[in-house]
mmCIF file of C-alpha atoms and ligand atoms in Angstrom:
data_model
loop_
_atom_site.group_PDB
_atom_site.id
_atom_site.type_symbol
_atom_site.label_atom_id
_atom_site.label_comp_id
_atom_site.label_asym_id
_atom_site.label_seq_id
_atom_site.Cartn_x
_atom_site.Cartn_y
_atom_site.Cartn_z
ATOM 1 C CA UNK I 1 94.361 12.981 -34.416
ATOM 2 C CA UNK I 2 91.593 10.925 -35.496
ATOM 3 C CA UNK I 3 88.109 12.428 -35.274
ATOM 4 C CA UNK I 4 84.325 10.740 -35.538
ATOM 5 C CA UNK I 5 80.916 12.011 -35.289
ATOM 6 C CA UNK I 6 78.498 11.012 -32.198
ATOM 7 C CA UNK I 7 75.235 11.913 -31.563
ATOM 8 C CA UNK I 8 72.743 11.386 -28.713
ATOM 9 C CA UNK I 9 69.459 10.422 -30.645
ATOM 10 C CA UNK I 10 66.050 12.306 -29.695
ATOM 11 C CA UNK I 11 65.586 9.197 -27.569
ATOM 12 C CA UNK I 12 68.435 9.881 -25.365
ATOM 13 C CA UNK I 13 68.149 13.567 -24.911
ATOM 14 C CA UNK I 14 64.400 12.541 -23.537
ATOM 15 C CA UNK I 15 65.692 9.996 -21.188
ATOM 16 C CA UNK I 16 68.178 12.470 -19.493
ATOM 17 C CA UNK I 17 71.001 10.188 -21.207
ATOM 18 C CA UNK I 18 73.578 13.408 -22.386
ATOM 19 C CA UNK I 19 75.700 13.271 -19.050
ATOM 20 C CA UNK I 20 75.960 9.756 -19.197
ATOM 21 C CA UNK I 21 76.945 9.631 -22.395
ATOM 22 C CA UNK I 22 79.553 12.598 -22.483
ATOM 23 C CA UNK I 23 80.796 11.323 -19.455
ATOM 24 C CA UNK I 24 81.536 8.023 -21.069
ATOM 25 C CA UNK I 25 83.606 9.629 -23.582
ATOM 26 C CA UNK I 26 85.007 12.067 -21.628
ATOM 27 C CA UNK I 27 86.322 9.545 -19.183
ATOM 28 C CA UNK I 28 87.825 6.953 -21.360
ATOM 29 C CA UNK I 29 90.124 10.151 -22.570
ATOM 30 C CA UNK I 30 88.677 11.463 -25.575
ATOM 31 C CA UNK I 31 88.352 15.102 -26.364
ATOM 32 C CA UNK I 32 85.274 17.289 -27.533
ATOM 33 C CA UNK I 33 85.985 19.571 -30.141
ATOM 34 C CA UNK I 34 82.399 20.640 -31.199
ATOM 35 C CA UNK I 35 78.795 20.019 -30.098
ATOM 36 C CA UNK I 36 75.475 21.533 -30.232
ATOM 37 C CA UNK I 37 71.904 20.249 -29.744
ATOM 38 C CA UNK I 38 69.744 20.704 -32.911
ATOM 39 C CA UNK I 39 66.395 19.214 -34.211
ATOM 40 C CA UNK I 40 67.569 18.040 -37.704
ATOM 41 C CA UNK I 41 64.785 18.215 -40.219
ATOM 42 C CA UNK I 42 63.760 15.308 -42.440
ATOM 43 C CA UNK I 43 65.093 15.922 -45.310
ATOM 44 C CA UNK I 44 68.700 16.144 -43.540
ATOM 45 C CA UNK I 45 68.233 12.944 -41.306
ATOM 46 C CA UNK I 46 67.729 11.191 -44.906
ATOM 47 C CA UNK I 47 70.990 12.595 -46.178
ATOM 48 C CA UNK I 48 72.429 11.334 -42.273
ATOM 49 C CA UNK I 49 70.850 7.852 -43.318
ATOM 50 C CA UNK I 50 71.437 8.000 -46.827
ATOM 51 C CA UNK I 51 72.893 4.444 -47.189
ATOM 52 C CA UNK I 52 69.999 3.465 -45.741
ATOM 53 C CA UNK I 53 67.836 4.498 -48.454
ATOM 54 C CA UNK I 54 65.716 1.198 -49.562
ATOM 55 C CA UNK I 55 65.641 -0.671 -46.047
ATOM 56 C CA UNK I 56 62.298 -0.879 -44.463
ATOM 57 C CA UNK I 57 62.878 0.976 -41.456
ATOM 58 C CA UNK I 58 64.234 4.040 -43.172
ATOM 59 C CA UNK I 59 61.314 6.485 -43.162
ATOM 60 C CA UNK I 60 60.663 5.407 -39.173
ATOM 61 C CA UNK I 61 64.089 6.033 -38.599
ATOM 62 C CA UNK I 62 64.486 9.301 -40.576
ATOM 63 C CA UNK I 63 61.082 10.494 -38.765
ATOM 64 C CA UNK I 64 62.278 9.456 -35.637
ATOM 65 C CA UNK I 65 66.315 11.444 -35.782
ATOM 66 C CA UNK I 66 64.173 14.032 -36.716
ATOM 67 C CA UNK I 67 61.579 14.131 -33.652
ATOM 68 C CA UNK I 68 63.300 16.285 -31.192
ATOM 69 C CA UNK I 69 66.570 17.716 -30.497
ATOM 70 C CA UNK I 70 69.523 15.909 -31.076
ATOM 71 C CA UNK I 71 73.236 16.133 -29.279
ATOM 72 C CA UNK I 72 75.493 16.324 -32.489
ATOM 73 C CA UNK I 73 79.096 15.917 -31.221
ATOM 74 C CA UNK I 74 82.586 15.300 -32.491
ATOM 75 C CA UNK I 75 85.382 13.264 -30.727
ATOM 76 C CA UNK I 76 89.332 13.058 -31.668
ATOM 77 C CA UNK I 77 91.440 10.680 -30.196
ATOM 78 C CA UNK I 78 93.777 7.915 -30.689
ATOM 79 C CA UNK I 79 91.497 5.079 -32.521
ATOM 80 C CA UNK I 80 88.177 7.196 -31.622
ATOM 81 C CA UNK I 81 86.251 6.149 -34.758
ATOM 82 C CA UNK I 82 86.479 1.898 -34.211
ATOM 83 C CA UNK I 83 86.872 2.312 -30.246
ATOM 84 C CA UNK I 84 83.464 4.612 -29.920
ATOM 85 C CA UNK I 85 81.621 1.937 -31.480
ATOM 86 C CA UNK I 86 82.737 -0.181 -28.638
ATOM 87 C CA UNK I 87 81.956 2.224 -26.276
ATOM 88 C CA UNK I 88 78.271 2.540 -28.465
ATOM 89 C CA UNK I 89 77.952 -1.472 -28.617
ATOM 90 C CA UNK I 90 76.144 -3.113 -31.606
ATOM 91 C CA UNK I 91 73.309 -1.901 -33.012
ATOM 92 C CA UNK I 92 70.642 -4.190 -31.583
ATOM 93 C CA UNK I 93 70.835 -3.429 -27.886
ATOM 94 C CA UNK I 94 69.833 -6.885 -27.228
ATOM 95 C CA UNK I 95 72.999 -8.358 -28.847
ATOM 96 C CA UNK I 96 74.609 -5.430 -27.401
ATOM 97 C CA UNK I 97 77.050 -6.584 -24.773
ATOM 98 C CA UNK I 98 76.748 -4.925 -21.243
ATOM 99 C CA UNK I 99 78.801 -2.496 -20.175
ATOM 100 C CA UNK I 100 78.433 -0.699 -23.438
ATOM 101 C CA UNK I 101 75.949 2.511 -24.013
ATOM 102 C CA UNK I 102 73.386 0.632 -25.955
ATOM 103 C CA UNK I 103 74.172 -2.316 -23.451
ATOM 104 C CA UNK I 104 73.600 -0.638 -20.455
ATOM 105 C CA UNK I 105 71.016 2.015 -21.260
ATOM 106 C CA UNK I 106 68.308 0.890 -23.893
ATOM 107 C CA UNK I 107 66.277 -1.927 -24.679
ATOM 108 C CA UNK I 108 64.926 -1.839 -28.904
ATOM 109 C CA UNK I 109 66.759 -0.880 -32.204
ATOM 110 C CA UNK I 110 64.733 1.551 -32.940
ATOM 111 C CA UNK I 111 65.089 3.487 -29.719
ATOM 112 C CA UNK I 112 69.133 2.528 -29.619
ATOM 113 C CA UNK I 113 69.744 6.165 -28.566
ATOM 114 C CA UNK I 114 72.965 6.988 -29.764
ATOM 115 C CA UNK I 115 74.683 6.756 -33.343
ATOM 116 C CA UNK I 116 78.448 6.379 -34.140
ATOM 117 C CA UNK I 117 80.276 7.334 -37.943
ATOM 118 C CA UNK I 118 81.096 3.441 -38.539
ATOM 119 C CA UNK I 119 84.521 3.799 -40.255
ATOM 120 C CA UNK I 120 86.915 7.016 -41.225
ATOM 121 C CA UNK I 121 85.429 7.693 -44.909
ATOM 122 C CA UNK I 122 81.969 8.204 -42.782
ATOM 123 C CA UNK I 123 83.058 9.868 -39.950
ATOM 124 C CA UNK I 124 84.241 12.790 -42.765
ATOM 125 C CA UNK I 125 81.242 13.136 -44.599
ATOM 126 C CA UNK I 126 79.107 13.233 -40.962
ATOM 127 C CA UNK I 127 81.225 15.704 -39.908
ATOM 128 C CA UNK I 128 80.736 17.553 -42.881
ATOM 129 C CA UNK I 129 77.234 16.905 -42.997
ATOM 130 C CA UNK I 130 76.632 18.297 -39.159
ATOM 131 C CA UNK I 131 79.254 21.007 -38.657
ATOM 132 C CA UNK I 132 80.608 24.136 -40.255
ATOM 133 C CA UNK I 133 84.743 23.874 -40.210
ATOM 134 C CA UNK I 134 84.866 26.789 -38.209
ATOM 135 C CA UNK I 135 82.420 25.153 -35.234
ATOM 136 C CA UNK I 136 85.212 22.076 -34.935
ATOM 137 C CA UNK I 137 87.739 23.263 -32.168
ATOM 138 C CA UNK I 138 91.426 22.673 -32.256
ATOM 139 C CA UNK I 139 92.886 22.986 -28.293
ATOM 140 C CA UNK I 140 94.870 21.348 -26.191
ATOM 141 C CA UNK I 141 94.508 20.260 -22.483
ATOM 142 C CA UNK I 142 96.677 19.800 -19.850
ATOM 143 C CA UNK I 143 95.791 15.566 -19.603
ATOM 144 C CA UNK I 144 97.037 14.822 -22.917
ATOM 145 C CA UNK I 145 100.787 14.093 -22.109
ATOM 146 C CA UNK I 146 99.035 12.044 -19.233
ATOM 147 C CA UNK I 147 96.826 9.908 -21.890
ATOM 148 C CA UNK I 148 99.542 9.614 -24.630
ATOM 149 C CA UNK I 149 103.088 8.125 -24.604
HETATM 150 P P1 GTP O 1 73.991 4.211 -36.156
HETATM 151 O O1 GTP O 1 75.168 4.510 -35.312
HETATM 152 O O2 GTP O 1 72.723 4.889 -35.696
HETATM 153 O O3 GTP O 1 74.282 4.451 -37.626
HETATM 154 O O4 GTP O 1 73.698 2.660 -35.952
HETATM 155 P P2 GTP O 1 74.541 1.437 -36.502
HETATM 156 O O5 GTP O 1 75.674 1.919 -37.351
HETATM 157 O O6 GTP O 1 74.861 0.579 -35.344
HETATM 158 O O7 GTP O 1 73.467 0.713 -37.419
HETATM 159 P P3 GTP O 1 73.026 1.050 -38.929
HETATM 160 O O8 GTP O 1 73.822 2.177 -39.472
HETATM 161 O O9 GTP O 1 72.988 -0.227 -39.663
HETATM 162 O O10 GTP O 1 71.523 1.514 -38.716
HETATM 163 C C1 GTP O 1 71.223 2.857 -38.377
HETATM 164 C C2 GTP O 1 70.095 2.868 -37.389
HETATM 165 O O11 GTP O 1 68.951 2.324 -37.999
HETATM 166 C C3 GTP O 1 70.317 2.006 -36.153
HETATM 167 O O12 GTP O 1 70.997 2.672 -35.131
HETATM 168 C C4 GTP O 1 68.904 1.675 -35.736
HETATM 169 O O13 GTP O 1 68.358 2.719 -34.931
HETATM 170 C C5 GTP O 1 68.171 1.637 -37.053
HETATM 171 N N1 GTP O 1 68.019 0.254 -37.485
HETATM 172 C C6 GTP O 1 68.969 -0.558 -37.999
HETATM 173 N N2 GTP O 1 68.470 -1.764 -38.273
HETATM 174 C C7 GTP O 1 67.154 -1.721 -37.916
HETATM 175 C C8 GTP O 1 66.086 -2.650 -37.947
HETATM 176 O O14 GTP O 1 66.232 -3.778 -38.370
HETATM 177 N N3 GTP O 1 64.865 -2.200 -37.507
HETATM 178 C C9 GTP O 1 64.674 -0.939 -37.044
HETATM 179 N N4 GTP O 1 63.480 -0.570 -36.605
HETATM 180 N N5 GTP O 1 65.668 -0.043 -36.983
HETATM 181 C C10 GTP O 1 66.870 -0.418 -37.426
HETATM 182 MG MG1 MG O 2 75.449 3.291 -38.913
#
């Protein structure tokens, strides 16, 4: 199954957002198979952001990921990479639409607390990037025959 890496920005481990935001995902039926809270350094939230690399905001945003702990996760499910940035909403949480993380929970683009691999070549590499293979879990539950056909 499909897998994709989220992660709760400093921002919303702060605001008291990680329940919320598990619970989101948890809920619509996806499954955790690794997490842990870290504070990445610089350096690493510039590799995170690499494609970034040029834009104005980069050096704000790569000091920012890098403020505080973090809640690294990753998902699998059934069309978890394009579906959790639905779930996420788009970038600017004032375009975001409600009912969606970003949507429902913050207000600036900068402070958008929660990031989403945007497509399956990404959600790889973050996955690499954030987690050893042996931290990602492989396990089954008993709500899976309940979720799938
Ligand atoms: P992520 O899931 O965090 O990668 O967000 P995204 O995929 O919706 O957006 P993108 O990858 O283009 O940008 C990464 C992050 O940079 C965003 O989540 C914002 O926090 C920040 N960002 C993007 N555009 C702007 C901007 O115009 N100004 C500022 N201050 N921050 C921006
Ligand atoms: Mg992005």
């Amino acid at each position: 199954l499909e897998r994709t890496f989220i992660a709760i920005k400093p921002d919303g481990v702060q605001r008291g957002l990680i329940s919320e935001i598990i619970s989101r995902f948890e809920r619509k039926g996806y499954k955790l198979v690794a997490v842990k809270l870290v504070v990445p350094t610089k350096e690493f939230a510039m590799q995170h952001y690499d494609d970034l690399k040029g834009r104005p905001f980069f050096n704000g945003l790569c000091d920012f990921l890098s403020s505080g702990p973090v809640l690294a996760m990753v998902w699998e499910g059934q069309g978890v990479i394009k579906y959790g940035r639905k779930l996420i909403g788009a970038t600017a949480p004032q375009n975001s639409e409600p009912g969606t993380i970003r949507g429902d929970l913050a207000i600036s683009v900068g402070r958008n607390i929660i990031h989403g691999s945007d497509g399956p070549e990404t959600a790889v590499a973050e996955i690499a990037l954030w987690f050893k293979p042996e931290e990602l879990l492989s396990y089954s539950k008993v709500t899976d025959k309940w979720l799938y056909e």
